[in-house]
GROMACS .gro file of C-alpha atoms in nm:
model
   90
    1UNK     CA    1   0.000   0.000   0.000
    2UNK     CA    2   0.143   0.337  -0.096
    3UNK     CA    3   0.131   0.657   0.105
    4UNK     CA    4  -0.112   0.900  -0.063
    5UNK     CA    5   0.057   1.188   0.117
    6UNK     CA    6   0.416   1.117   0.014
    7UNK     CA    7   0.435   1.413  -0.225
    8UNK     CA    8   0.291   1.646   0.038
    9UNK     CA    9   0.538   1.510   0.294
   10UNK     CA   10   0.827   1.579   0.054
   11UNK     CA   11   0.702   1.932  -0.005
   12UNK     CA   12   0.669   2.003   0.368
   13UNK     CA   13   1.017   1.868   0.442
   14UNK     CA   14   1.161   2.064   0.150
   15UNK     CA   15   1.009   2.384   0.286
   16UNK     CA   16   1.127   2.306   0.639
   17UNK     CA   17   1.488   2.252   0.532
   18UNK     CA   18   1.515   2.489   0.239
   19UNK     CA   19   1.320   2.796   0.345
   20UNK     CA   20   1.399   3.074   0.589
   21UNK     CA   21   1.032   3.169   0.630
   22UNK     CA   22   0.983   2.982   0.960
   23UNK     CA   23   1.287   3.155   1.109
   24UNK     CA   24   1.169   3.491   0.977
   25UNK     CA   25   0.824   3.436   1.132
   26UNK     CA   26   0.972   3.347   1.471
   27UNK     CA   27   1.211   3.643   1.448
   28UNK     CA   28   0.917   3.876   1.378
   29UNK     CA   29   0.726   3.734   1.676
   30UNK     CA   30   1.026   3.789   1.903
   31UNK     CA   31   1.127   4.132   1.773
   32UNK     CA   32   0.797   4.303   1.692
   33UNK     CA   33   0.569   4.127   1.941
   34UNK     CA   34   0.829   4.082   2.212
   35UNK     CA   35   0.610   4.110   2.521
   36UNK     CA   36   0.306   3.891   2.468
   37UNK     CA   37   0.175   3.873   2.824
   38UNK     CA   38  -0.201   3.811   2.838
   39UNK     CA   39  -0.387   4.140   2.824
   40UNK     CA   40  -0.081   4.337   2.712
   41UNK     CA   41  -0.214   4.419   2.365
   42UNK     CA   42   0.085   4.254   2.201
   43UNK     CA   43  -0.078   3.918   2.272
   44UNK     CA   44  -0.373   3.994   2.043
   45UNK     CA   45  -0.150   4.158   1.781
   46UNK     CA   46   0.071   3.849   1.767
   47UNK     CA   47  -0.234   3.623   1.729
   48UNK     CA   48  -0.359   3.838   1.442
   49UNK     CA   49  -0.014   3.820   1.280
   50UNK     CA   50  -0.009   3.441   1.304
   51UNK     CA   51  -0.366   3.412   1.171
   52UNK     CA   52  -0.258   3.619   0.871
   53UNK     CA   53   0.046   3.396   0.813
   54UNK     CA   54  -0.166   3.080   0.830
   55UNK     CA   55  -0.415   3.228   0.583
   56UNK     CA   56  -0.127   3.316   0.349
   57UNK     CA   57  -0.028   2.949   0.356
   58UNK     CA   58  -0.371   2.845   0.236
   59UNK     CA   59  -0.536   2.737   0.558
   60UNK     CA   60  -0.909   2.792   0.551
   61UNK     CA   61  -1.139   2.927   0.820
   62UNK     CA   62  -0.855   3.073   1.026
   63UNK     CA   63  -1.005   3.277   1.307
   64UNK     CA   64  -0.940   3.396   1.660
   65UNK     CA   65  -1.157   3.292   1.952
   66UNK     CA   66  -1.211   3.480   2.275
   67UNK     CA   67  -1.169   3.290   2.600
   68UNK     CA   68  -1.144   3.361   2.969
   69UNK     CA   69  -0.798   3.335   3.115
   70UNK     CA   70  -0.784   3.323   3.491
   71UNK     CA   71  -0.490   3.529   3.603
   72UNK     CA   72  -0.347   3.766   3.854
   73UNK     CA   73  -0.430   4.135   3.860
   74UNK     CA   74  -0.201   4.355   4.063
   75UNK     CA   75  -0.369   4.501   4.365
   76UNK     CA   76  -0.249   4.748   4.622
   77UNK     CA   77   0.070   4.715   4.821
   78UNK     CA   78   0.209   4.863   5.139
   79UNK     CA   79   0.514   4.845   5.363
   80UNK     CA   80   0.533   4.887   5.736
   81UNK     CA   81   0.867   4.968   5.900
   82UNK     CA   82   0.877   4.868   6.266
   83UNK     CA   83   1.224   4.978   6.381
   84UNK     CA   84   1.383   5.221   6.465
   85UNK     CA   85   1.071   5.431   6.402
   86UNK     CA   86   0.735   5.287   6.307
   87UNK     CA   87   0.624   5.405   5.962
   88UNK     CA   88   0.373   5.283   5.703
   89UNK     CA   89   0.432   5.335   5.331
   90UNK     CA   90   0.141   5.285   5.089
   0.00000   0.00000   0.00000
């Protein structure tokens, strides 16, 4: 039995070893979308960039989905010095 995907496999491997596009894509993600922390703005921009790249490669129905991400939101902070003189810093 022959592999019906052998030509596709060869094409994928050829692209992987002979193209610099993957490296260029990763370089763009690291340089232009360097801080992709959730909620930072760069996170959504980087997702949009990758969706565009996938569409360019012929993938169909590429889309982003919203989801809830439980995380930490910075609250208030304070410091209380006890010695030599008691002082509170908010």
